[in-house]
Amino acid sequence: MTQTPPLQSDATSRGGSNPQATGETQPADERAPVRVALLGLGTVGGGLAEILAELRAEITERAEGPVDIVGVAVRDLTRQRDVPVDPTLLTTDAAGLVTRDDVDVVVEVMGGLEPAQTLAASALRAGKAVVTANKAIVARYGGALAAAAAAGRGALYYEAAAAGAIPVVKVVGESLSGNRVDSLMGIVNGTCNFILTQMSASGASFADALAEAQALGYAEADPTSDVGGEDAAYKLILLARLAFDTDVQLADVSCEGIDTVSAADIARARDLGYAVKLLAVAQRRPEGLEARVHPTLVPLAHPLASVQGAFNAVFIEADRSGPLMLYGQGAGRRPTASAVAADLVDAALQLRRGRRDGIAAPGAPRPVPALRRGPAVLPTAEGLSRYYVSLRVADEPGVLAAVASAFASEGVSIASCLQEGRGVDPVDLIFVTHTVRDGDLRAALATIAALPTVRSVASVMRVLA
Ligand code: NAP
Ligand code: HSE
């Protein structure tokens, strides 16, 4: 393996810029390369290798010098790989690779919690910049990674971890610094949006739409994290920490998936003037922060209602900028790798300019706020929303009165009600509420579910006001 010379001397790597050490007086392509260890050569890692090969001149210019892969960790050395990477760079010794002296930046695109988290922390402690597309490790171990970065004066970049190609980490973490963010709502799981779009367009069942998403490669082989809402919760955590300067943990996020949404709910919602979307929502209230993921009835006139297929979008309301919406591809080889490449260029620039200063380095938004000065996350029961409720009930006099009475006893105000079906058992009774406290709605539903004329509470979804 070719050993490339060090980018900077120890003396200059921690302090102000030194044109001679960083080679700023030389043409970009003659400067010492930034040396990259790639952990993973699958969908995203392969895509990154293609970018570094195909856009070499542009990347060299933008990064103010070459960016070279010097080692690649994989699981299986015998696998045939159609990627522009020298096969002699491949190794199964990821732990050895991340702390090698001739590595400046570690790109973690292997996925999973372990060994990815340990490797990223180890690289940060060793003073490397780490670029990751792994939302799970940043959401779950952001505090530990920040501590490792502070200890080693490394820097963590994670643009690709939230909404793939959409540069939302940069926008929320840097571009909105002159604002107070009031709310952030995202369609951040492409698999779920694809499934809901298909169910809406063709009346397909959840199971059939999921099978189609898997066949097209949108959903994971095990799609539990996608359809159960956990993947969206991870992305919400990353963005909410930046937007609200507060530490949000997975246990703080109320999480409902789309596996209970039926084609009938979607058709009915459309008749009522709504599209059903899986939204990740973080909303500032005087009492604290609401953080939740759930299927939502979105008014057809809202910009998020028009986001179709596997696309993602993030809608932000901030006090000075007003509303913003970012839209694009949240997954896939080329889109995701493009976000990783952008972070890699940022990291290379920081290294070259000799301005590496722990996790506070420009271009590396902190994975958790240094101070817990933002709003505390509210319990789910304190959340406020309008709700869509679908009940299956006996079709007989007095049923509506009993249900309405149960709602009233918990202070739940009904905005509209309709019955579908007549003379069969059960029929569907549909309610849309005014804004209510989640805990009050759930208490009313517990009473309603126990009524002898109520066969089931078929569906409960929030309605975006
Ligand atoms: P992938 O296609 O499954 O590739 C994973 C790569 O990591 C493979 O090359 C694999 O080696 C290697 N690897 C896995 N475990 C390893 C270990 N213990 N030691 C060494 N190498 C190991 O995964 P991916 O789709 O590229 O996803 C990578 C990351 O990007 C994940 O965190 C994912 O959440 C994130 N992400 C992906 C997308 C997307 O569209 N795919 C979008 C956004 C974010 P072998 O090739 O030898 O098996
Ligand atoms: N599985 C995710 C999605 C892509 O469907 O959006 C990776 O974040």
Short mmCIF file of C-alpha atoms and ligand atoms in Angstrom, two decimals:
data_model
loop_
_atom_site.label_atom_id
_atom_site.label_comp_id
_atom_site.label_asym_id
_atom_site.label_seq_id
_atom_site.Cartn_x
_atom_site.Cartn_y
_atom_site.Cartn_z
CA MET A 1 0.00 0.00 0.00
CA THR A 2 1.23 3.51 -0.85
CA GLN A 3 1.79 5.64 2.24
CA THR A 4 0.94 9.29 1.58
CA PRO A 5 2.74 12.05 3.52
CA PRO A 6 1.03 13.74 6.48
CA LEU A 7 -1.27 16.63 5.73
CA GLN A 8 -0.01 18.82 8.56
CA SER A 9 2.65 18.81 11.21
CA ASP A 10 1.48 18.34 14.81
CA ALA A 11 2.34 21.95 15.54
CA THR A 12 0.02 23.31 12.87
CA SER A 13 -2.78 20.76 13.09
CA ARG A 14 -4.13 22.22 16.34
CA GLY A 15 -3.64 25.89 15.78
CA GLY A 16 -4.06 28.69 13.25
CA SER A 17 -3.48 28.20 9.55
CA ASN A 18 0.01 27.89 8.19
CA PRO A 19 0.13 28.38 4.42
CA GLN A 20 3.36 26.43 4.08
CA ALA A 21 2.17 23.42 6.08
CA THR A 22 -1.19 23.38 4.32
CA GLY A 23 0.43 23.90 0.95
CA GLU A 24 -1.75 26.90 0.11
CA THR A 25 0.98 28.31 -2.10
CA GLN A 26 0.91 25.20 -4.34
CA PRO A 27 -1.70 24.32 -7.00
CA ALA A 28 -4.52 22.32 -5.36
CA ASP A 29 -3.74 19.05 -7.13
CA GLU A 30 -0.09 19.12 -5.98
CA ARG A 31 -0.89 19.52 -2.28
CA ALA A 32 -0.63 16.69 0.21
CA PRO A 33 -3.84 14.67 0.16
CA VAL A 34 -6.38 14.40 2.93
CA ARG A 35 -6.31 10.68 3.68
CA VAL A 36 -9.60 8.86 4.13
CA ALA A 37 -10.44 5.57 5.81
CA LEU A 38 -13.74 4.25 4.49
CA LEU A 39 -15.72 1.95 6.78
CA GLY A 40 -18.12 0.14 4.46
CA LEU A 41 -18.21 -0.27 0.69
CA GLY A 42 -21.90 -1.04 0.17
CA THR A 43 -24.61 1.21 -1.22
CA VAL A 44 -23.37 4.50 0.26
CA GLY A 45 -19.64 3.65 0.51
CA GLY A 46 -19.61 2.49 -3.13
CA GLY A 47 -21.44 5.68 -4.13
CA LEU A 48 -18.83 7.78 -2.33
CA ALA A 49 -15.97 5.94 -4.05
CA GLU A 50 -17.63 6.72 -7.40
CA ILE A 51 -17.91 10.43 -6.56
CA LEU A 52 -14.27 10.63 -5.49
CA ALA A 53 -13.23 8.98 -8.75
CA GLU A 54 -15.67 10.65 -11.16
CA LEU A 55 -15.50 14.16 -9.67
CA ARG A 56 -11.83 14.06 -8.70
CA ALA A 57 -10.91 17.42 -10.26
CA GLU A 58 -13.94 19.20 -8.76
CA ILE A 59 -13.46 17.67 -5.31
CA THR A 60 -9.75 18.57 -5.36
CA GLU A 61 -10.63 22.17 -6.19
CA ARG A 62 -13.42 22.41 -3.61
CA ALA A 63 -11.40 20.72 -0.87
CA GLU A 64 -8.34 22.81 -1.76
CA GLY A 65 -6.35 19.66 -2.45
CA PRO A 66 -6.71 15.93 -3.17
CA VAL A 67 -8.92 13.63 -1.10
CA ASP A 68 -7.63 10.06 -1.27
CA ILE A 69 -9.01 6.81 0.08
CA VAL A 70 -6.14 5.03 1.88
CA GLY A 71 -8.04 2.10 3.42
CA VAL A 72 -11.46 0.45 3.25
CA ALA A 73 -12.98 -1.81 5.90
CA VAL A 74 -15.47 -4.46 4.76
CA ARG A 75 -16.81 -7.73 6.16
CA ASP A 76 -16.16 -9.96 3.18
CA LEU A 77 -12.86 -9.61 1.28
CA THR A 78 -13.92 -12.13 -1.36
CA ARG A 79 -17.04 -10.24 -2.54
CA GLN A 80 -16.99 -9.02 -6.16
CA ARG A 81 -17.28 -5.23 -6.12
CA ASP A 82 -17.90 -3.06 -9.15
CA VAL A 83 -16.48 0.09 -7.58
CA PRO A 84 -13.46 2.28 -8.44
CA VAL A 85 -11.40 1.28 -5.40
CA ASP A 86 -7.99 -0.39 -5.39
CA PRO A 87 -8.75 -3.90 -4.00
CA THR A 88 -5.44 -3.92 -2.11
CA LEU A 89 -6.85 -1.19 0.17
CA LEU A 90 -9.54 -3.53 1.53
CA THR A 91 -9.23 -4.90 5.04
CA THR A 92 -11.41 -6.55 7.66
CA ASP A 93 -9.46 -4.79 10.44
CA ALA A 94 -11.69 -1.75 10.88
CA ALA A 95 -10.44 -1.09 14.43
CA GLY A 96 -6.83 -0.93 13.25
CA LEU A 97 -7.73 1.25 10.28
CA VAL A 98 -9.49 4.04 12.18
CA THR A 99 -6.52 4.88 14.38
CA ARG A 100 -3.81 4.58 11.73
CA ASP A 101 -1.43 7.55 11.74
CA ASP A 102 -1.82 8.01 7.99
CA VAL A 103 -5.60 8.55 8.26
CA ASP A 104 -7.04 12.07 8.59
CA VAL A 105 -10.77 11.41 8.09
CA VAL A 106 -12.84 8.32 8.85
CA VAL A 107 -16.04 7.88 6.82
CA GLU A 108 -18.40 5.49 8.61
CA VAL A 109 -20.93 4.01 6.19
CA MET A 110 -21.12 0.46 7.54
CA GLY A 111 -24.37 1.06 9.46
CA GLY A 112 -25.72 -0.60 12.61
CA LEU A 113 -24.91 0.32 16.18
CA GLU A 114 -21.82 -1.79 16.77
CA PRO A 115 -19.03 -1.79 15.87
CA ALA A 116 -19.90 1.51 14.12
CA GLN A 117 -20.31 3.51 17.33
CA THR A 118 -17.12 2.21 18.94
CA LEU A 119 -15.12 2.80 15.76
CA ALA A 120 -16.43 6.36 15.35
CA ALA A 121 -15.68 7.18 19.01
CA SER A 122 -12.23 5.67 18.76
CA ALA A 123 -11.44 7.72 15.64
CA LEU A 124 -12.69 10.93 17.29
CA ARG A 125 -10.60 10.25 20.38
CA ALA A 126 -7.61 9.78 18.06
CA GLY A 127 -8.22 13.30 16.69
CA LYS A 128 -9.70 12.29 13.34
CA ALA A 129 -12.62 13.96 11.63
CA VAL A 130 -15.47 11.46 11.32
CA VAL A 131 -18.15 11.63 8.64
CA THR A 132 -21.14 9.34 9.12
CA ALA A 133 -24.46 8.56 7.43
CA ASN A 134 -25.53 6.56 10.46
CA LYS A 135 -28.51 8.26 12.15
CA ALA A 136 -28.81 5.47 14.73
CA ILE A 137 -25.38 6.09 16.30
CA VAL A 138 -25.74 9.89 16.29
CA ALA A 139 -29.25 9.72 17.77
CA ARG A 140 -28.41 7.08 20.40
CA TYR A 141 -24.80 7.93 21.21
CA GLY A 142 -24.54 11.62 20.28
CA GLY A 143 -23.40 12.51 23.82
CA ALA A 144 -20.65 9.90 23.88
CA LEU A 145 -19.51 10.87 20.39
CA ALA A 146 -19.43 14.55 21.35
CA ALA A 147 -17.37 13.68 24.43
CA ALA A 148 -14.96 11.60 22.34
CA ALA A 149 -14.62 14.45 19.85
CA ALA A 150 -13.97 16.95 22.63
CA ALA A 151 -11.38 14.66 24.24
CA GLY A 152 -9.50 13.99 20.99
CA ARG A 153 -10.27 17.29 19.25
CA GLY A 154 -11.91 15.37 16.45
CA ALA A 155 -15.00 16.58 14.61
CA LEU A 156 -18.21 14.73 13.73
CA TYR A 157 -20.08 15.41 10.48
CA TYR A 158 -23.47 13.76 9.84
CA GLU A 159 -25.35 15.56 7.06
CA ALA A 160 -26.27 12.32 5.28
CA ALA A 161 -27.78 10.84 8.44
CA ALA A 162 -30.91 13.00 8.24
CA ALA A 163 -32.88 13.04 4.99
CA GLY A 164 -30.07 11.86 2.68
CA ALA A 165 -29.29 14.41 -0.03
CA ILE A 166 -31.27 17.24 1.59
CA PRO A 167 -28.78 19.61 3.27
CA VAL A 168 -31.01 19.98 6.31
CA VAL A 169 -28.39 19.48 9.03
CA LYS A 170 -26.47 22.42 7.61
CA VAL A 171 -29.59 24.58 7.27
CA VAL A 172 -30.90 23.85 10.77
CA GLY A 173 -27.48 23.76 12.44
CA GLU A 174 -25.96 26.80 10.75
CA SER A 175 -28.14 28.75 8.33
CA LEU A 176 -30.95 29.39 10.82
CA SER A 177 -28.68 30.61 13.61
CA GLY A 178 -30.29 34.05 13.45
CA ASN A 179 -33.71 32.62 14.24
CA ARG A 180 -35.65 30.99 16.99
CA VAL A 181 -37.17 27.88 15.44
CA ASP A 182 -40.81 27.40 16.38
CA SER A 183 -41.51 24.08 14.69
CA LEU A 184 -39.95 21.52 12.42
CA MET A 185 -42.02 18.88 10.60
CA GLY A 186 -40.57 16.32 8.28
CA ILE A 187 -41.43 13.52 5.93
CA VAL A 188 -38.09 11.88 6.62
CA ASN A 189 -38.72 8.22 5.85
CA GLY A 190 -38.93 7.54 2.13
CA THR A 191 -40.16 3.98 2.59
CA CYS A 192 -43.20 5.13 4.57
CA ASN A 193 -43.98 7.94 2.16
CA PHE A 194 -43.74 5.55 -0.76
CA ILE A 195 -46.11 3.07 0.94
CA LEU A 196 -48.64 5.76 1.87
CA THR A 197 -48.47 7.24 -1.65
CA GLN A 198 -49.13 3.82 -3.21
CA MET A 199 -52.00 3.10 -0.81
CA SER A 200 -53.53 6.46 -1.72
CA ALA A 201 -52.99 6.17 -5.47
CA SER A 202 -54.18 2.60 -6.03
CA GLY A 203 -56.00 1.59 -2.85
CA ALA A 204 -53.27 -1.02 -2.26
CA SER A 205 -53.13 -2.62 1.19
CA PHE A 206 -50.28 -1.79 3.54
CA ALA A 207 -48.79 -5.28 3.02
CA ASP A 208 -48.88 -5.01 -0.80
CA ALA A 209 -47.40 -1.49 -0.80
CA LEU A 210 -44.64 -2.62 1.58
CA ALA A 211 -43.81 -5.57 -0.68
CA GLU A 212 -43.54 -3.16 -3.62
CA ALA A 213 -41.26 -0.84 -1.60
CA GLN A 214 -39.02 -3.82 -0.80
CA ALA A 215 -38.98 -4.98 -4.42
CA LEU A 216 -37.90 -1.48 -5.54
CA GLY A 217 -35.16 -1.41 -2.90
CA TYR A 218 -36.61 1.47 -0.84
CA ALA A 219 -37.35 -0.55 2.28
CA GLU A 220 -34.80 -2.50 4.27
CA ALA A 221 -35.00 -6.32 4.16
CA ASP A 222 -36.23 -5.93 7.76
CA PRO A 223 -38.43 -2.83 7.44
CA THR A 224 -39.43 -2.69 11.13
CA SER A 225 -37.48 0.49 11.86
CA ASP A 226 -38.91 2.21 8.77
CA VAL A 227 -42.61 1.36 9.15
CA GLY A 228 -42.54 1.47 12.96
CA GLY A 229 -41.33 5.09 12.95
CA GLU A 230 -37.97 4.53 14.68
CA ASP A 231 -35.94 5.59 11.62
CA ALA A 232 -37.92 8.85 11.45
CA ALA A 233 -37.50 9.33 15.21
CA TYR A 234 -33.70 9.09 14.86
CA LYS A 235 -33.73 11.78 12.17
CA LEU A 236 -36.06 13.96 14.23
CA ILE A 237 -33.69 13.69 17.20
CA LEU A 238 -30.74 14.89 15.10
CA LEU A 239 -32.67 17.88 13.76
CA ALA A 240 -34.51 18.80 16.97
CA ARG A 241 -31.27 18.95 18.95
CA LEU A 242 -29.91 21.47 16.47
CA ALA A 243 -33.13 23.44 16.03
CA PHE A 244 -34.00 23.77 19.72
CA ASP A 245 -30.56 23.59 21.42
CA THR A 246 -31.77 20.82 23.66
CA ASP A 247 -30.92 17.20 24.24
CA VAL A 248 -33.63 14.94 22.85
CA GLN A 249 -33.33 11.22 23.51
CA LEU A 250 -35.15 8.33 21.83
CA ALA A 251 -37.22 7.72 24.97
CA ASP A 252 -38.48 11.34 24.76
CA VAL A 253 -40.01 10.83 21.32
CA SER A 254 -43.55 9.52 21.12
CA CYS A 255 -43.43 7.15 18.17
CA GLU A 256 -46.24 5.59 16.10
CA GLY A 257 -45.66 3.86 12.76
CA ILE A 258 -47.82 3.39 9.67
CA ASP A 259 -48.48 -0.33 10.02
CA THR A 260 -51.99 0.29 11.38
CA VAL A 261 -53.03 2.74 8.64
CA SER A 262 -55.62 1.24 6.28
CA ALA A 263 -56.42 2.10 2.67
CA ALA A 264 -59.93 2.96 3.91
CA ASP A 265 -58.50 5.56 6.34
CA ILE A 266 -56.48 7.10 3.51
CA ALA A 267 -59.48 7.24 1.15
CA ARG A 268 -61.67 8.73 3.87
CA ALA A 269 -59.00 11.29 4.79
CA ARG A 270 -58.83 12.36 1.16
CA ASP A 271 -62.62 12.81 1.09
CA LEU A 272 -62.23 15.04 4.16
CA GLY A 273 -59.51 17.11 2.40
CA TYR A 274 -56.34 15.51 3.81
CA ALA A 275 -53.39 13.36 2.73
CA VAL A 276 -52.01 10.83 5.23
CA LYS A 277 -48.26 11.27 5.85
CA LEU A 278 -45.83 9.93 8.44
CA LEU A 279 -44.62 13.15 10.06
CA ALA A 280 -41.75 13.68 12.46
CA VAL A 281 -42.71 16.75 14.47
CA ALA A 282 -40.83 18.93 16.94
CA GLN A 283 -42.79 21.91 18.15
CA ARG A 284 -41.96 24.59 20.68
CA ARG A 285 -44.69 25.41 23.17
CA PRO A 286 -44.53 27.74 26.18
CA GLU A 287 -44.47 24.65 28.44
CA GLY A 288 -41.72 22.81 26.55
CA LEU A 289 -40.97 20.87 23.36
CA GLU A 290 -43.23 18.31 21.72
CA ALA A 291 -41.29 15.61 19.87
CA ARG A 292 -43.26 12.91 18.11
CA VAL A 293 -43.54 10.69 15.04
CA HIS A 294 -46.94 9.58 13.79
CA PRO A 295 -49.19 9.16 10.78
CA THR A 296 -50.93 12.50 10.28
CA LEU A 297 -53.82 13.91 8.27
CA VAL A 298 -52.16 16.79 6.42
CA PRO A 299 -54.45 19.36 4.74
CA LEU A 300 -54.18 18.96 0.96
CA ALA A 301 -53.21 22.64 0.65
CA HIS A 302 -50.16 22.20 2.94
CA PRO A 303 -46.81 21.89 1.07
CA LEU A 304 -46.05 18.58 2.82
CA ALA A 305 -49.23 17.00 1.37
CA SER A 306 -47.77 17.13 -2.13
CA VAL A 307 -44.60 15.18 -1.28
CA GLN A 308 -45.03 11.91 -3.18
CA GLY A 309 -43.29 8.54 -3.43
CA ALA A 310 -39.93 8.01 -1.75
CA PHE A 311 -39.17 11.74 -1.55
CA ASN A 312 -38.48 13.52 1.76
CA ALA A 313 -39.25 17.07 2.85
CA VAL A 314 -38.68 19.15 5.96
CA PHE A 315 -40.93 22.12 6.73
CA ILE A 316 -39.55 24.62 9.25
CA GLU A 317 -41.18 27.64 10.82
CA ALA A 318 -38.77 30.10 12.41
CA ASP A 319 -39.51 33.47 13.92
CA ARG A 320 -37.49 35.62 11.53
CA SER A 321 -37.11 33.59 8.34
CA GLY A 322 -40.75 32.54 8.31
CA PRO A 323 -41.64 29.19 6.74
CA LEU A 324 -39.05 27.19 4.79
CA MET A 325 -39.36 23.84 3.05
CA LEU A 326 -36.48 21.63 1.94
CA TYR A 327 -37.36 18.83 -0.49
CA GLY A 328 -35.40 16.04 -2.13
CA GLN A 329 -34.21 12.47 -2.08
CA GLY A 330 -33.75 11.09 1.43
CA ALA A 331 -32.09 7.83 0.45
CA GLY A 332 -30.36 5.95 -2.36
CA ARG A 333 -26.78 5.42 -3.43
CA ARG A 334 -26.07 8.64 -5.33
CA PRO A 335 -28.17 11.08 -3.25
CA THR A 336 -26.86 9.82 0.09
CA ALA A 337 -23.26 9.57 -1.11
CA SER A 338 -23.47 13.16 -2.36
CA ALA A 339 -24.22 14.35 1.20
CA VAL A 340 -21.35 12.25 2.59
CA ALA A 341 -19.03 13.73 -0.05
CA ALA A 342 -20.07 17.27 0.92
CA ASP A 343 -19.22 16.57 4.57
CA LEU A 344 -15.93 15.06 3.48
CA VAL A 345 -15.06 18.23 1.56
CA ASP A 346 -16.01 20.31 4.62
CA ALA A 347 -13.83 18.14 6.85
CA ALA A 348 -10.92 18.30 4.40
CA LEU A 349 -11.19 22.09 4.23
CA GLN A 350 -11.17 22.37 8.01
CA LEU A 351 -8.11 20.15 8.24
CA ARG A 352 -6.34 22.02 5.50
CA ARG A 353 -7.03 25.40 6.95
CA GLY A 354 -5.65 24.28 10.28
CA ARG A 355 -8.79 25.38 12.05
CA ARG A 356 -9.71 22.09 13.60
CA ASP A 357 -11.16 23.00 16.97
CA GLY A 358 -12.99 19.98 18.39
CA ILE A 359 -16.66 19.57 17.58
CA ALA A 360 -17.25 23.30 17.42
CA ALA A 361 -15.39 23.47 14.11
CA PRO A 362 -17.40 25.27 11.41
CA GLY A 363 -19.16 22.77 9.19
CA ALA A 364 -19.53 20.22 11.99
CA PRO A 365 -22.78 20.89 13.86
CA ARG A 366 -22.67 19.56 17.39
CA PRO A 367 -24.51 16.22 17.72
CA VAL A 368 -25.91 17.28 21.08
CA PRO A 369 -26.03 20.80 22.51
CA ALA A 370 -23.20 21.66 24.88
CA LEU A 371 -25.68 23.07 27.38
CA ARG A 372 -29.18 21.81 27.97
CA ARG A 373 -30.53 25.33 27.70
CA GLY A 374 -33.40 24.68 25.29
CA PRO A 375 -36.92 23.60 26.22
CA ALA A 376 -37.46 20.30 28.03
CA VAL A 377 -39.30 17.62 26.06
CA LEU A 378 -42.92 17.28 27.17
CA PRO A 379 -44.50 13.91 28.03
CA THR A 380 -46.68 12.49 25.24
CA ALA A 381 -49.85 13.03 27.28
CA GLU A 382 -49.19 16.79 27.31
CA GLY A 383 -49.13 16.99 23.50
CA LEU A 384 -51.77 19.12 21.82
CA SER A 385 -53.36 18.19 18.51
CA ARG A 386 -56.55 17.73 16.56
CA TYR A 387 -57.42 14.05 16.06
CA TYR A 388 -59.16 11.82 13.55
CA VAL A 389 -60.89 8.89 15.29
CA SER A 390 -62.56 6.00 13.49
CA LEU A 391 -64.82 3.71 15.55
CA ARG A 392 -66.59 0.49 14.59
CA VAL A 393 -69.96 0.52 16.36
CA ALA A 394 -73.40 -1.07 16.44
CA ASP A 395 -75.88 0.87 14.28
CA GLU A 396 -78.51 1.67 16.89
CA PRO A 397 -80.00 4.73 18.59
CA GLY A 398 -78.00 6.16 21.50
CA VAL A 399 -74.55 5.04 20.33
CA LEU A 400 -73.54 8.49 19.12
CA ALA A 401 -74.84 10.07 22.34
CA ALA A 402 -72.83 7.63 24.51
CA VAL A 403 -69.64 8.24 22.54
CA ALA A 404 -70.17 12.03 22.55
CA SER A 405 -70.76 11.90 26.29
CA ALA A 406 -67.47 10.04 26.85
CA PHE A 407 -65.61 12.63 24.78
CA ALA A 408 -67.32 15.46 26.66
CA SER A 409 -66.47 14.00 30.06
CA GLU A 410 -62.75 14.37 29.22
CA GLY A 411 -63.18 17.83 27.68
CA VAL A 412 -62.70 16.59 24.11
CA SER A 413 -64.53 18.90 21.72
CA ILE A 414 -65.86 17.39 18.46
CA ALA A 415 -65.40 19.40 15.26
CA SER A 416 -67.25 16.99 12.96
CA CYS A 417 -68.79 13.52 12.92
CA LEU A 418 -70.05 11.22 10.17
CA GLN A 419 -71.42 7.70 9.92
CA GLU A 420 -70.52 5.37 7.06
CA GLY A 421 -72.77 2.35 6.47
CA ARG A 422 -76.36 1.62 7.53
CA GLY A 423 -78.15 -1.48 8.77
CA VAL A 424 -75.00 -3.60 9.13
CA ASP A 425 -73.02 -4.40 12.25
CA PRO A 426 -70.64 -2.79 12.68
CA VAL A 427 -70.78 0.58 10.92
CA ASP A 428 -68.03 3.19 10.92
CA LEU A 429 -68.38 6.31 13.03
CA ILE A 430 -65.77 8.96 12.21
CA PHE A 431 -64.88 11.95 14.39
CA VAL A 432 -62.53 14.88 13.89
CA THR A 433 -61.83 16.73 17.12
CA HIS A 434 -60.81 20.26 17.90
CA THR A 435 -57.35 20.68 19.49
CA VAL A 436 -57.15 18.50 22.60
CA ARG A 437 -54.57 17.29 25.09
CA ASP A 438 -53.37 13.79 24.11
CA GLY A 439 -53.91 12.45 27.64
CA ASP A 440 -57.55 13.61 27.58
CA LEU A 441 -58.21 12.01 24.20
CA ARG A 442 -56.69 8.69 25.34
CA ALA A 443 -58.78 8.73 28.53
CA ALA A 444 -61.95 9.31 26.51
CA LEU A 445 -61.01 6.51 24.10
CA ALA A 446 -60.47 4.08 27.00
CA THR A 447 -64.05 4.78 28.14
CA ILE A 448 -65.37 4.57 24.56
CA ALA A 449 -63.62 1.24 23.89
CA ALA A 450 -65.43 -0.24 26.91
CA LEU A 451 -68.93 0.79 25.74
CA PRO A 452 -71.03 -2.30 24.87
CA THR A 453 -72.07 -0.85 21.50
CA VAL A 454 -68.49 -0.05 20.43
CA ARG A 455 -66.90 -2.98 18.57
CA SER A 456 -63.44 -1.38 18.22
CA VAL A 457 -61.44 1.82 18.06
CA ALA A 458 -60.27 1.22 14.49
CA SER A 459 -57.98 4.17 13.97
CA VAL A 460 -56.64 7.26 15.75
CA MET A 461 -54.47 9.76 13.87
CA ARG A 462 -53.43 13.33 14.51
CA VAL A 463 -54.69 16.05 12.19
CA LEU A 464 -52.37 18.89 11.23
CA ALA A 465 -54.21 22.14 11.92
P1 NAP B 1 -24.84 -1.57 3.03
O1 NAP B 1 -25.12 -1.44 1.58
O2 NAP B 1 -25.39 -2.73 3.77
O3 NAP B 1 -23.23 -1.56 3.19
C1 NAP B 1 -22.62 -1.77 4.41
C2 NAP B 1 -21.14 -1.92 4.16
O4 NAP B 1 -20.48 -1.98 5.42
C3 NAP B 1 -20.73 -3.18 3.42
O5 NAP B 1 -19.69 -2.91 2.52
C4 NAP B 1 -20.25 -4.12 4.53
O6 NAP B 1 -19.23 -5.00 4.11
C5 NAP B 1 -19.67 -3.14 5.51
N1 NAP B 1 -19.74 -3.62 6.88
C6 NAP B 1 -20.84 -3.87 7.61
N2 NAP B 1 -20.50 -4.30 8.84
C7 NAP B 1 -19.17 -4.30 8.88
C8 NAP B 1 -18.20 -4.64 9.87
N3 NAP B 1 -18.58 -5.07 11.07
N4 NAP B 1 -16.88 -4.53 9.57
C9 NAP B 1 -16.50 -4.09 8.34
N5 NAP B 1 -17.36 -3.74 7.36
C10 NAP B 1 -18.68 -3.85 7.64
O7 NAP B 1 -25.32 -0.27 3.83
P2 NAP B 1 -25.69 1.16 3.23
O8 NAP B 1 -27.06 1.12 2.63
O9 NAP B 1 -24.57 1.64 2.39
O10 NAP B 1 -25.83 2.04 4.57
C11 NAP B 1 -24.70 2.50 5.26
C12 NAP B 1 -25.13 3.56 6.26
O11 NAP B 1 -25.72 4.65 5.57
C13 NAP B 1 -26.18 3.10 7.28
O12 NAP B 1 -25.92 3.69 8.53
C14 NAP B 1 -27.49 3.65 6.71
O13 NAP B 1 -28.48 3.88 7.69
C15 NAP B 1 -26.99 4.94 6.12
N6 NAP B 1 -27.87 5.45 5.07
C16 NAP B 1 -28.12 4.68 3.99
C17 NAP B 1 -28.97 5.18 3.00
C18 NAP B 1 -29.27 4.36 1.79
O14 NAP B 1 -30.03 4.84 0.94
N7 NAP B 1 -28.72 3.15 1.63
C19 NAP B 1 -29.53 6.45 3.12
C20 NAP B 1 -29.21 7.23 4.25
C21 NAP B 1 -28.37 6.72 5.21
P3 NAP B 1 -19.49 -6.15 3.01
O15 NAP B 1 -19.67 -5.41 1.71
O16 NAP B 1 -18.26 -6.97 3.03
O17 NAP B 1 -20.72 -6.87 3.44
N1 HSE B 2 -34.72 3.62 5.19
C1 HSE B 2 -34.67 5.05 5.06
C2 HSE B 2 -35.89 5.55 4.33
C3 HSE B 2 -33.46 5.51 4.28
O1 HSE B 2 -36.72 4.77 3.86
O2 HSE B 2 -36.04 6.77 4.25
C4 HSE B 2 -32.23 5.63 5.12
O3 HSE B 2 -32.35 6.69 6.02
#
